[in-house]
PDB file of C-alpha atoms in Angstrom:
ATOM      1  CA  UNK A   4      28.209 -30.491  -2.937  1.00 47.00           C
ATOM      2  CA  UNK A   5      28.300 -29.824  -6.404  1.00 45.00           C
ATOM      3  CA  UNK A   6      31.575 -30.846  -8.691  1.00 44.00           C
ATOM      4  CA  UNK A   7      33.292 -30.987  -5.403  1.00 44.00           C
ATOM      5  CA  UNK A   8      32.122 -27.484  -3.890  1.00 43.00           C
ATOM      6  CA  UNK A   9      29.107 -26.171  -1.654  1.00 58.00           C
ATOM      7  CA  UNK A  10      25.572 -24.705  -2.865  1.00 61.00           C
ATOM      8  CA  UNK A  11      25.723 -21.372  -1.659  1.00 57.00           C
ATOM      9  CA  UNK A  12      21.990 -20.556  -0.415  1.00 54.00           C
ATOM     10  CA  UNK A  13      21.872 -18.236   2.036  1.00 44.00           C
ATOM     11  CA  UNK A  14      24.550 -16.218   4.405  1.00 36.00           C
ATOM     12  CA  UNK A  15      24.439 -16.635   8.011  1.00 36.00           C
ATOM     13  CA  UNK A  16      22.878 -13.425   9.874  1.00 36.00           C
ATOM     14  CA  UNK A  17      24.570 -12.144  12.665  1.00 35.00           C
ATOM     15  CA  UNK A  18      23.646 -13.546  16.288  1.00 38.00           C
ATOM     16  CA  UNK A  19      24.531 -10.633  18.273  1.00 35.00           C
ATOM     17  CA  UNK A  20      20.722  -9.776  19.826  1.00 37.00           C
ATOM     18  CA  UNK A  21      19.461  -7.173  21.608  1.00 38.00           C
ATOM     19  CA  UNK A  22      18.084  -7.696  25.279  1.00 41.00           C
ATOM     20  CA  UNK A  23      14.538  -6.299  23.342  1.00 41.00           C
ATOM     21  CA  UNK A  24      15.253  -8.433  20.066  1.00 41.00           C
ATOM     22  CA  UNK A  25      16.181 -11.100  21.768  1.00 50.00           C
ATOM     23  CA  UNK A  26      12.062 -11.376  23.862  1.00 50.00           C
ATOM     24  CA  UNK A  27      10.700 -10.966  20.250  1.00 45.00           C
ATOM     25  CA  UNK A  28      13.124 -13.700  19.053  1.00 55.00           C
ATOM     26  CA  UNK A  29      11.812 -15.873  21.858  1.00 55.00           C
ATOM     27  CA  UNK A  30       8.185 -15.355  21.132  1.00 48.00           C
ATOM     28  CA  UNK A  31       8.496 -15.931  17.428  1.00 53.00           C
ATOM     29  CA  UNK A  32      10.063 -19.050  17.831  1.00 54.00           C
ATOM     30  CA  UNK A  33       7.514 -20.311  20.275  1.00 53.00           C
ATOM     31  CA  UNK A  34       4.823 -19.533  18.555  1.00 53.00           C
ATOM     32  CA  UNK A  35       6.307 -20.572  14.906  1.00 53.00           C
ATOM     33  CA  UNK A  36       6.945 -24.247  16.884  1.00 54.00           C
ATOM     34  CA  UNK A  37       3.599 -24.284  17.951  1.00 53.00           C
ATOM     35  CA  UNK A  38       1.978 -23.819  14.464  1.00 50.00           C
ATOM     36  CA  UNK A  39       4.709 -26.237  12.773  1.00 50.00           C
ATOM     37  CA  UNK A  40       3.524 -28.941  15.292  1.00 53.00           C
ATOM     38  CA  UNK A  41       0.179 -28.085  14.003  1.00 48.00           C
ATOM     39  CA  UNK A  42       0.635 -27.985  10.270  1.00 50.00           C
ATOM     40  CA  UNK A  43       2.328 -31.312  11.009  1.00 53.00           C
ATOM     41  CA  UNK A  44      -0.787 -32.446  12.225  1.00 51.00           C
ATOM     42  CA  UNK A  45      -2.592 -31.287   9.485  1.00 51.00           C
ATOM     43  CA  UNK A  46      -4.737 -28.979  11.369  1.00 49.00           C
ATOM     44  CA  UNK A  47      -3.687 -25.567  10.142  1.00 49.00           C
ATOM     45  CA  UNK A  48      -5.201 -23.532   6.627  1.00 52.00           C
ATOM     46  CA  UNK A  49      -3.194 -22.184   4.149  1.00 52.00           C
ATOM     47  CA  UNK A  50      -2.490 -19.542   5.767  1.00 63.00           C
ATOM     48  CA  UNK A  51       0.254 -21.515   7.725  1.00 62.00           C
ATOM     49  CA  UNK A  52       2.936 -20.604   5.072  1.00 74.00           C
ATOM     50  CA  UNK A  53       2.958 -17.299   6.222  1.00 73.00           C
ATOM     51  CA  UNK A  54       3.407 -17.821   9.569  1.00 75.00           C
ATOM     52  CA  UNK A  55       5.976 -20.199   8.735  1.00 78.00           C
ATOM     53  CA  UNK A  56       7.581 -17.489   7.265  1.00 81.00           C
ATOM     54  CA  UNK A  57       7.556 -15.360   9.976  1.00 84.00           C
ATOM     55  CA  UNK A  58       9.354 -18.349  12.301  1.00 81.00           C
ATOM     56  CA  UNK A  59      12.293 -18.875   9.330  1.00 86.00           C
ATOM     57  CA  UNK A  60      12.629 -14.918   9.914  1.00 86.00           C
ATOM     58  CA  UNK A  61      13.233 -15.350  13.660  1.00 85.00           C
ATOM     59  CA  UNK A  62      15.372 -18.629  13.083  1.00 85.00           C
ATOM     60  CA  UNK A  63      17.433 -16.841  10.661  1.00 86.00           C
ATOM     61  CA  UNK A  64      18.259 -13.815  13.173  1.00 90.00           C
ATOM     62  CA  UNK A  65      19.146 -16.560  15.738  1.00 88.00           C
ATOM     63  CA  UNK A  66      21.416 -17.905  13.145  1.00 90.00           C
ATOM     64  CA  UNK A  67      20.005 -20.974  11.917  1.00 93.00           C
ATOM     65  CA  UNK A  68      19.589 -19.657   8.032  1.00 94.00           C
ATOM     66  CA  UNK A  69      20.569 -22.418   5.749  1.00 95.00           C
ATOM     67  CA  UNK A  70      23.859 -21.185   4.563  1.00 93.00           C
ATOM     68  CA  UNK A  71      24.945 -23.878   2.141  1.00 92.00           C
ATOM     69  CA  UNK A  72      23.438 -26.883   0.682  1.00 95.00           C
ATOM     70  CA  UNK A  73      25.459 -29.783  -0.034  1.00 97.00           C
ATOM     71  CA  UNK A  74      24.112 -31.901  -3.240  1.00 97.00           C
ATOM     72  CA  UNK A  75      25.343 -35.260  -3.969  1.00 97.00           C
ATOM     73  CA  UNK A  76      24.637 -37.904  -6.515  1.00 96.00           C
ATOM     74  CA  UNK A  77      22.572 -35.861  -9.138  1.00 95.00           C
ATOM     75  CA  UNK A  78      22.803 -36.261 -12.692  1.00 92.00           C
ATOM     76  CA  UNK A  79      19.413 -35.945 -14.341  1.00 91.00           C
ATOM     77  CA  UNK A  80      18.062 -33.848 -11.837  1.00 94.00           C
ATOM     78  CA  UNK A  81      18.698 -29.845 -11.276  1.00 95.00           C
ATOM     79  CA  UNK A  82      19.920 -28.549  -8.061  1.00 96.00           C
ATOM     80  CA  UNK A  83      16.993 -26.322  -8.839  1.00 95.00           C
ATOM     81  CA  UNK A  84      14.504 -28.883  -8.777  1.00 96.00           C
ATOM     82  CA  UNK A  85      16.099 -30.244  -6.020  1.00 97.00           C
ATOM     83  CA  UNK A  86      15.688 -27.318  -3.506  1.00 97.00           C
ATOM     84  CA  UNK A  87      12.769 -26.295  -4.788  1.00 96.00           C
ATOM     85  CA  UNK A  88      11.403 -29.972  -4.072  1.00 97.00           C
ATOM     86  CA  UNK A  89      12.878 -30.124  -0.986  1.00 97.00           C
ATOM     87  CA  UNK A  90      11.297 -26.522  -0.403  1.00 94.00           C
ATOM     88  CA  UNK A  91      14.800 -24.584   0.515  1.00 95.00           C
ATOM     89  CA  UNK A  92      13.947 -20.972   0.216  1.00 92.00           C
ATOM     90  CA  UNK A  93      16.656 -18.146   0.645  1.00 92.00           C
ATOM     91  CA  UNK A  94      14.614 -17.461   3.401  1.00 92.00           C
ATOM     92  CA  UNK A  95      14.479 -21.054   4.543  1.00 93.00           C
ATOM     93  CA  UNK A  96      16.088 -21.739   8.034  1.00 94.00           C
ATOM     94  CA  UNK A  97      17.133 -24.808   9.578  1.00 95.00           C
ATOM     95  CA  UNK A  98      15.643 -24.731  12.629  1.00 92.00           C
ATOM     96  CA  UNK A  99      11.466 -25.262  10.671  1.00 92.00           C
ATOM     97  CA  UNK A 100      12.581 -27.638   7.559  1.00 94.00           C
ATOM     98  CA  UNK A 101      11.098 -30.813   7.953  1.00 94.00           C
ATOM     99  CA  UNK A 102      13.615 -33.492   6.401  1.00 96.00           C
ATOM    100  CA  UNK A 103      11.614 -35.889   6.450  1.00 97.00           C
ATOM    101  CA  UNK A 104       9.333 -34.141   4.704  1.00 96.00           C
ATOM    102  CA  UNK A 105      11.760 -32.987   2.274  1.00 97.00           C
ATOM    103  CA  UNK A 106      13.611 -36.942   1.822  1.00 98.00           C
ATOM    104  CA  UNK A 107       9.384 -38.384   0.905  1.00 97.00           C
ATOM    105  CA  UNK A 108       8.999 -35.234  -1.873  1.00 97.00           C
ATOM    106  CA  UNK A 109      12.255 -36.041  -3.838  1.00 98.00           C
ATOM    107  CA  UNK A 110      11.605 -39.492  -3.699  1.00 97.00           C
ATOM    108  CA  UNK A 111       8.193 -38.656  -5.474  1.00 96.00           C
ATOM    109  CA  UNK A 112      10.573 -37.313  -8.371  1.00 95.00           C
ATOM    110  CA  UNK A 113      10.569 -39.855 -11.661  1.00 93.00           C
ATOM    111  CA  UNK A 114      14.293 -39.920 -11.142  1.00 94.00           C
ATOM    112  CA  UNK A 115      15.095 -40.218  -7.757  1.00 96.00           C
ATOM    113  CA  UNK A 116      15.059 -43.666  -6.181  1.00 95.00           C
ATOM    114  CA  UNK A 117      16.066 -42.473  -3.207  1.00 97.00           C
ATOM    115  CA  UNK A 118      17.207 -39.703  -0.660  1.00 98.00           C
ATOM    116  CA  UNK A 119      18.683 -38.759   1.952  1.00 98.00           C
ATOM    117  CA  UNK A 120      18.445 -35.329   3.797  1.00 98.00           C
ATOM    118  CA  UNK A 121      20.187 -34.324   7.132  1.00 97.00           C
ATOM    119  CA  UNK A 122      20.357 -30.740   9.020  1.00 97.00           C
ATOM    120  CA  UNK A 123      23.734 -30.059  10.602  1.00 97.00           C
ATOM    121  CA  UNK A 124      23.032 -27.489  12.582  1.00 95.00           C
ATOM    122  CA  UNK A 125      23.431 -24.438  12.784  1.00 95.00           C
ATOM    123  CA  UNK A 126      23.416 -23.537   8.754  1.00 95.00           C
ATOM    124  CA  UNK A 127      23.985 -26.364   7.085  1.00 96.00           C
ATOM    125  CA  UNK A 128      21.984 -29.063   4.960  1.00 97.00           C
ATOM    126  CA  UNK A 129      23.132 -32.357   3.677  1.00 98.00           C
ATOM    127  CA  UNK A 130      20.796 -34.245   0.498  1.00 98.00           C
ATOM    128  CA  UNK A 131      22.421 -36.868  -0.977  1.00 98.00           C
ATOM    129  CA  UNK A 132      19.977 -38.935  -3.559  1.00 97.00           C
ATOM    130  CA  UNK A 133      20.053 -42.053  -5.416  1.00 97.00           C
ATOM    131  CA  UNK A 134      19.041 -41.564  -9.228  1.00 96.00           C
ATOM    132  CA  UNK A 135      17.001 -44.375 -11.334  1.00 95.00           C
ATOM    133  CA  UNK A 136      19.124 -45.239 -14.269  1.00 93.00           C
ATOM    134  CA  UNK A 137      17.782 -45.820 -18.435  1.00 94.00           C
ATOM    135  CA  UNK A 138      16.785 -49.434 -18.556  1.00 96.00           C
ATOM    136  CA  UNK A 139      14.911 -49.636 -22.098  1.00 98.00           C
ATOM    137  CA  UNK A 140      12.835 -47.781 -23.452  1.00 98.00           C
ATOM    138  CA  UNK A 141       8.819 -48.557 -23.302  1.00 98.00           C
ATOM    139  CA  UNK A 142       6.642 -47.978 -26.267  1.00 97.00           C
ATOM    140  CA  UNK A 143       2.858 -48.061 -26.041  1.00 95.00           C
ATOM    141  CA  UNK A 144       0.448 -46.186 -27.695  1.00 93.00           C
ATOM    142  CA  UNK A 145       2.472 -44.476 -30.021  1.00 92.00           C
ATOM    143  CA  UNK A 146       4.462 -42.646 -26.869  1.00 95.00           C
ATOM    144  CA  UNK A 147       8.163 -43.977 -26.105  1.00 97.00           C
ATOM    145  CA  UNK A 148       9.437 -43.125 -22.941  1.00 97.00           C
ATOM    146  CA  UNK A 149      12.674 -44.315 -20.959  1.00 97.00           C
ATOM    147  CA  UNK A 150      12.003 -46.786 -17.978  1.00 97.00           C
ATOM    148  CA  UNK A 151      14.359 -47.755 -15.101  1.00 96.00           C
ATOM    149  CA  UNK A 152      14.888 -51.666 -14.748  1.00 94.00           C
ATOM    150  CA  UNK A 153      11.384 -51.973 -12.297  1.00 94.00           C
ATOM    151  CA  UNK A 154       9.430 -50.762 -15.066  1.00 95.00           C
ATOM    152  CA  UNK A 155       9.568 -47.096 -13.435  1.00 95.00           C
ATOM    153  CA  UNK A 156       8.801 -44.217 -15.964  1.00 96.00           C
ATOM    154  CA  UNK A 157      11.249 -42.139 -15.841  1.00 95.00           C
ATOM    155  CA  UNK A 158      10.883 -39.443 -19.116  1.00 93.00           C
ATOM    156  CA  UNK A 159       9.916 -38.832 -22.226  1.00 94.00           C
ATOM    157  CA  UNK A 160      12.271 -40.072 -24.584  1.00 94.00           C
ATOM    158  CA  UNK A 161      14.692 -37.216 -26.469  1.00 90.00           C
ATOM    159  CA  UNK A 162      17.761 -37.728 -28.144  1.00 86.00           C
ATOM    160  CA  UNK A 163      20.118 -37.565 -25.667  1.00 86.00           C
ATOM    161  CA  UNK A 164      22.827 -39.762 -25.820  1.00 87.00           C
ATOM    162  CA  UNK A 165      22.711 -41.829 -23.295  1.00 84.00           C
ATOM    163  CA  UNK A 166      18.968 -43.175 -24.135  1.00 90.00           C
ATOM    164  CA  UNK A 167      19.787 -44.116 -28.199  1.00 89.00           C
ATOM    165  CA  UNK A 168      21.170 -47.513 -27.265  1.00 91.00           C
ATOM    166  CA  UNK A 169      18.632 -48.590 -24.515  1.00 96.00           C
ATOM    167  CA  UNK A 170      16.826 -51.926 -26.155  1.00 97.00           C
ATOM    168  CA  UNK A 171      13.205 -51.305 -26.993  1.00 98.00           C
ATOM    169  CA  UNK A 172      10.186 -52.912 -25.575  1.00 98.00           C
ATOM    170  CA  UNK A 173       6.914 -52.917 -26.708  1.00 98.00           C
ATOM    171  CA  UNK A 174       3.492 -53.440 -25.351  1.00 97.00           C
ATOM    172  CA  UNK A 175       1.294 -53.614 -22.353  1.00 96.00           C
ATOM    173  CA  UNK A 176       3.297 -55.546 -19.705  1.00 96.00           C
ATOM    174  CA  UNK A 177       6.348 -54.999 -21.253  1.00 98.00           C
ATOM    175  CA  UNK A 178       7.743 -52.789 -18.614  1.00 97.00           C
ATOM    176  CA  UNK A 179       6.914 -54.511 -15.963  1.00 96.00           C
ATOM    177  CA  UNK A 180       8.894 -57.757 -17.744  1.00 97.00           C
ATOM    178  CA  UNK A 181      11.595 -55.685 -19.464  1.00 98.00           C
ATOM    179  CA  UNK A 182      14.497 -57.196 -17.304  1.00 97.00           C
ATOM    180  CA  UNK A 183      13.743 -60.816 -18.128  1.00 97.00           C
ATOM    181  CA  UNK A 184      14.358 -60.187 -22.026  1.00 98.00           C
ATOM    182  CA  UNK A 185      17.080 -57.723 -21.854  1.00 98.00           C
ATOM    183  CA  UNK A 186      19.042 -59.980 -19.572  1.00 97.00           C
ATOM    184  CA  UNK A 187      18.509 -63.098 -21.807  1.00 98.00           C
ATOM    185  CA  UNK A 188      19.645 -61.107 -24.897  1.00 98.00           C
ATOM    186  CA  UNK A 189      22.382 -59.832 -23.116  1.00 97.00           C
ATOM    187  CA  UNK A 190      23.832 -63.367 -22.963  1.00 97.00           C
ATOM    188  CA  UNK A 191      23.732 -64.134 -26.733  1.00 98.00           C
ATOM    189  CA  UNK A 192      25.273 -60.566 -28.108  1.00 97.00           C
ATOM    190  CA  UNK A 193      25.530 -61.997 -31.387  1.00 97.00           C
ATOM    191  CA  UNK A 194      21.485 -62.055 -31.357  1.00 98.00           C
ATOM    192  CA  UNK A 195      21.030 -59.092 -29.444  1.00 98.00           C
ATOM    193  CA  UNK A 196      22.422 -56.732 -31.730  1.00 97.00           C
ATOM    194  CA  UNK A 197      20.391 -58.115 -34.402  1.00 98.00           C
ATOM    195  CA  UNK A 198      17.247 -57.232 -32.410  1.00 98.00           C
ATOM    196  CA  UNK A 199      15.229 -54.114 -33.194  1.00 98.00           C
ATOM    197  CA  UNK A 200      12.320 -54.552 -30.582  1.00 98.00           C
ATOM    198  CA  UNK A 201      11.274 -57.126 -28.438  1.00 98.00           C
ATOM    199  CA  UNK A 202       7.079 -57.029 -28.699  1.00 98.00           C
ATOM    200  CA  UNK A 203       5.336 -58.226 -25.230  1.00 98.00           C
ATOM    201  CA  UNK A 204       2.140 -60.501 -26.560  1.00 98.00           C
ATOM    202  CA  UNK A 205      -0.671 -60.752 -24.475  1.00 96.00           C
ATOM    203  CA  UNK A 206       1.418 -60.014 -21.433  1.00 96.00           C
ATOM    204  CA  UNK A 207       2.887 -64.076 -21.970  1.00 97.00           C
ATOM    205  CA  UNK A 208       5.834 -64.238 -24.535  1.00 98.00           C
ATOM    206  CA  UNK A 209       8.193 -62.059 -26.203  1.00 98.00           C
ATOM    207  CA  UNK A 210       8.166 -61.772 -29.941  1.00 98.00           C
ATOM    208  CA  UNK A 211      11.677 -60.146 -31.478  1.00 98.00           C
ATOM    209  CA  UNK A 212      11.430 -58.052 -34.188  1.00 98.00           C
ATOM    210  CA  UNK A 213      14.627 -58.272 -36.027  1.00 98.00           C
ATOM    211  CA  UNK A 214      16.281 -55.577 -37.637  1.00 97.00           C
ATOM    212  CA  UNK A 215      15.758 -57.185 -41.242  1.00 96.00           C
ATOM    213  CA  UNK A 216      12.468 -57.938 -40.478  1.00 96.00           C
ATOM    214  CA  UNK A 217      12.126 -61.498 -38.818  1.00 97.00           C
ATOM    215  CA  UNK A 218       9.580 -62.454 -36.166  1.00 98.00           C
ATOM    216  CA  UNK A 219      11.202 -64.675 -34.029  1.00 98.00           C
ATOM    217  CA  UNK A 220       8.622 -66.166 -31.366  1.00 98.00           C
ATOM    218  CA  UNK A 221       9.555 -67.152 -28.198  1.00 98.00           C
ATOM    219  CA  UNK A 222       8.104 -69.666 -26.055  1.00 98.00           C
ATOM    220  CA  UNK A 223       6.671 -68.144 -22.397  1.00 97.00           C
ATOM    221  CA  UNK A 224       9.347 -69.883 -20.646  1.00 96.00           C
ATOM    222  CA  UNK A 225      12.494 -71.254 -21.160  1.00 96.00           C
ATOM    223  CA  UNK A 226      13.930 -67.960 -23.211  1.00 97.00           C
ATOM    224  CA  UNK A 227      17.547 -68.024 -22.064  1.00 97.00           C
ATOM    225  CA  UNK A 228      17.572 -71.380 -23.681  1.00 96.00           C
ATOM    226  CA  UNK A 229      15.754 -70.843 -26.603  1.00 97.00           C
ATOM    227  CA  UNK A 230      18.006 -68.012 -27.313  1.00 98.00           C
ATOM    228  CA  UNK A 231      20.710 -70.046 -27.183  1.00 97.00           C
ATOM    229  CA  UNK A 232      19.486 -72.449 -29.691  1.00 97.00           C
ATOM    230  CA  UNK A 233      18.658 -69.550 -31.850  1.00 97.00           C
ATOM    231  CA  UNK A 234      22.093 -68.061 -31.777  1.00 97.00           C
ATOM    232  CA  UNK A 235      23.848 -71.907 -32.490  1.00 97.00           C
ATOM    233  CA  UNK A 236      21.444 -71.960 -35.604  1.00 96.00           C
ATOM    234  CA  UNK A 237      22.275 -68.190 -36.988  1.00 97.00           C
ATOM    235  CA  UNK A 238      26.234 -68.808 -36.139  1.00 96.00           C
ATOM    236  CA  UNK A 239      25.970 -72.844 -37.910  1.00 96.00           C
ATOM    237  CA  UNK A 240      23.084 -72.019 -40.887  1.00 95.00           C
ATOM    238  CA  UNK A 241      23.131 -68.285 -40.812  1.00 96.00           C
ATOM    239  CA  UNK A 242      19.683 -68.494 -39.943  1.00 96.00           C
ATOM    240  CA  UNK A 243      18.669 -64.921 -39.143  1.00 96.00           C
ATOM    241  CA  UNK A 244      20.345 -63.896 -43.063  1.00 94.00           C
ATOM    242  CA  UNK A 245      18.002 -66.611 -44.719  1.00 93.00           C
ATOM    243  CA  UNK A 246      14.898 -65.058 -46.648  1.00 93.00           C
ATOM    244  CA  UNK A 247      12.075 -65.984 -44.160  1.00 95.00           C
ATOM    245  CA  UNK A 248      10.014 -64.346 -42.243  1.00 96.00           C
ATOM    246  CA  UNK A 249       9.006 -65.732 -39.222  1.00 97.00           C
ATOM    247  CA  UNK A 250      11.068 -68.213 -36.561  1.00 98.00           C
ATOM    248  CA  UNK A 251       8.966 -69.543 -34.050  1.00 98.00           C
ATOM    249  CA  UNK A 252      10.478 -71.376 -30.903  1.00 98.00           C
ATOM    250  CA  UNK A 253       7.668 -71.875 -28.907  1.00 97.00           C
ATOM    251  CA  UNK A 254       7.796 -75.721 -29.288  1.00 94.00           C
ATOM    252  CA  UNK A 255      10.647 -77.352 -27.203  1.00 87.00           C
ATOM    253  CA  UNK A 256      11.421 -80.068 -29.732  1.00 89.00           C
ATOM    254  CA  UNK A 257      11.619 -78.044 -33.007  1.00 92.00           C
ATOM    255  CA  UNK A 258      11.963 -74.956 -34.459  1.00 95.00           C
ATOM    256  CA  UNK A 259       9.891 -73.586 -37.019  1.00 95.00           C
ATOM    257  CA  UNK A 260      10.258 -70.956 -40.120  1.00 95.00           C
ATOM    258  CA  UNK A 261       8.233 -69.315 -42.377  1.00 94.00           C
ATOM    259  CA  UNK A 262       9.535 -68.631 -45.921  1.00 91.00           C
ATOM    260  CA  UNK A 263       9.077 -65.217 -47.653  1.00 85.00           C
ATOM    261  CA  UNK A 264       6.420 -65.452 -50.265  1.00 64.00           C
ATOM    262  CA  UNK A 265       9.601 -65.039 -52.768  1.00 73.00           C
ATOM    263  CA  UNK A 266      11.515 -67.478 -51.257  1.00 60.00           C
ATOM    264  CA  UNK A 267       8.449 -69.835 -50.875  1.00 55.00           C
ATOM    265  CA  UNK A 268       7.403 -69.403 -54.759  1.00 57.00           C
ATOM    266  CA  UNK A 269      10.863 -69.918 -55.245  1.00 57.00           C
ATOM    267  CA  UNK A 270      11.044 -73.491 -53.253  1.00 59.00           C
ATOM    268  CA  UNK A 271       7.772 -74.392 -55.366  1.00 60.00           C
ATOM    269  CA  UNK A 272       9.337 -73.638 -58.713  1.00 58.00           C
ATOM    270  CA  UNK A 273      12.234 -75.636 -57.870  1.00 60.00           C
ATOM    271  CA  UNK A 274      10.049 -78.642 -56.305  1.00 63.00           C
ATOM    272  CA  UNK A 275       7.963 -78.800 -59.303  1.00 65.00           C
ATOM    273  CA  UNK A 276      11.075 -78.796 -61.571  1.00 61.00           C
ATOM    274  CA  UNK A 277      12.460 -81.561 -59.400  1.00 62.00           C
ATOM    275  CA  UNK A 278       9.447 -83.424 -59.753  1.00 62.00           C
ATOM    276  CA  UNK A 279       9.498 -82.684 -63.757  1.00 64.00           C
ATOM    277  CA  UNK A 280      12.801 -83.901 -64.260  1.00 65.00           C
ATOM    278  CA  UNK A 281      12.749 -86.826 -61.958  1.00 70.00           C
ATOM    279  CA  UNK A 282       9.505 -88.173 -64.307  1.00 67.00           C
ATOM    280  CA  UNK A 283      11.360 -87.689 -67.382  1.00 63.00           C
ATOM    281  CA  UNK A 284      13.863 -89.782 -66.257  1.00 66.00           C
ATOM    282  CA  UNK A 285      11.769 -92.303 -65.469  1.00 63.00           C
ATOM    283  CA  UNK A 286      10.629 -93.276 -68.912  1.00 58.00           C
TER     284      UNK A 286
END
């Protein structure tokens, strides 16, 4: 069914047969059986398509031509793809389409997590499927594509719409990990939305790459928490507007920052004025 209504494929042929038709039709479909059960087996050449074809031919004049599909459930994938996956033919009939068959190929496609497909005989074919949804996207080697939350690639990235807000992770082992950090950083928004990237080192840690430029290091477990005391130290000091350039959390008992080199020349100069005026006071 698509938007409510059924996927014309086919129409039904008439079933009136003669008494002469009707021996032919009876051979055919023997002998079509016979080689399906074979090419089952895997015990027939190439050549089996054909005479698969010729069995459809006698289905379809004993009325078992798929009529109508019904599709449910896809969003990302064509009904093209989908029939042509599921190898439904105009010429396909009922009677020879292997479902299961059919269910195991769409589930090989990127998108599809999972499908159903059911014959209602005489004409009719039910596939419902199951699609992956964006996660994050996954960059590695220079090539960004848009994973579902198992770390399944699903496609290239494009700028469609619905991939532009995904989070971004980066690295080797990053996919496989990407719902641990997105599901920390979705409980402290006001950090999250701060967040560029989140960097996967040596398949242990996260590193976030801040949108003004920060490194904020995170320790290899423990991030819910740590992101919690980095989000009570932004919202009390504003730390994440503060000229540094590095926060590092990967000690329990203290947090760590690096200062730009202009904000560190700048805490010198003011140290060694300190220092200047404190001596001339002092005599």
């Amino acid at each position: 069914m698509i938007g409510g209504r059924r996927f014309l494929v086919g129409l039904s042929a008439s079933r009136a047969l003669s008494c002469g038709a009707g021996t032919w039709l009876t051979l055919a479909l023997f002998a079509a059986t016979g080689v399906y059960g074979l090419d089952r087996g895997g015990h027939m050449p190439a050549t089996v398509e054909a005479i698969r074809d010729m069995g459809d031919a006698a289905a379809n004049i004993a009325g078992f031509r798929i009529a109508n599909v019904n599709l449910a459930g896809q969003n990302h994938v064509t009904p093209g793809d989908i029939l042509a996956t599921a190898g439904v033919k105009p010429t396909s009939s009922l009677l020879f389409l292997d479902a299961e068959g059919a269910r195991m190929r769409l589930e090989e496609l990127a998108w599809i997590k999972r499908a159903t497909v059911q014959k209602l005989y005489p004409d009719r074919l039910d596939i419902q499927i199951v699609e992956r949804e964006g996660f994050a996207l996954w960059q590695k080697d220079g090539k960004i594509n848009v994973i579902a939350r198992d770390g399944t690639v699903i496609a290239p990235y494009s700028d469609d719409p619905r991939y532009i807000r995904l989070p971004v992770v980066v690295g080797d082992g990053a996919e496989t990990n990407v719902g641990e950090i997105v599901e920390a950083l979705s409980l402290v928004p006001g950090v999250r939305d701060k967040v560029r990237a989140a960097i996967r080192v040596a398949d242990r840690r996260w590193t976030l790459k801040m949108r003004n430029g920060i490194d904020v290091r995170l320790p290899e477990t423990g991030i819910p928490d740590a992101l919690q005391q980095l989000a009570l130290l932004d919202e009390q000091k504003s730390l994440l507007s503060r000229d540094i350039t590095i926060v590092d959390l990967r000690l329990p008992d203290r947090v760590s920052v690096r200062l730009s080199d202009t904000a560190y020349e700048a805490r010198q100069a003011e140290q060694k004025a300190q220092a200047k005026a404190k001596k001339g006071s002092s005599t």
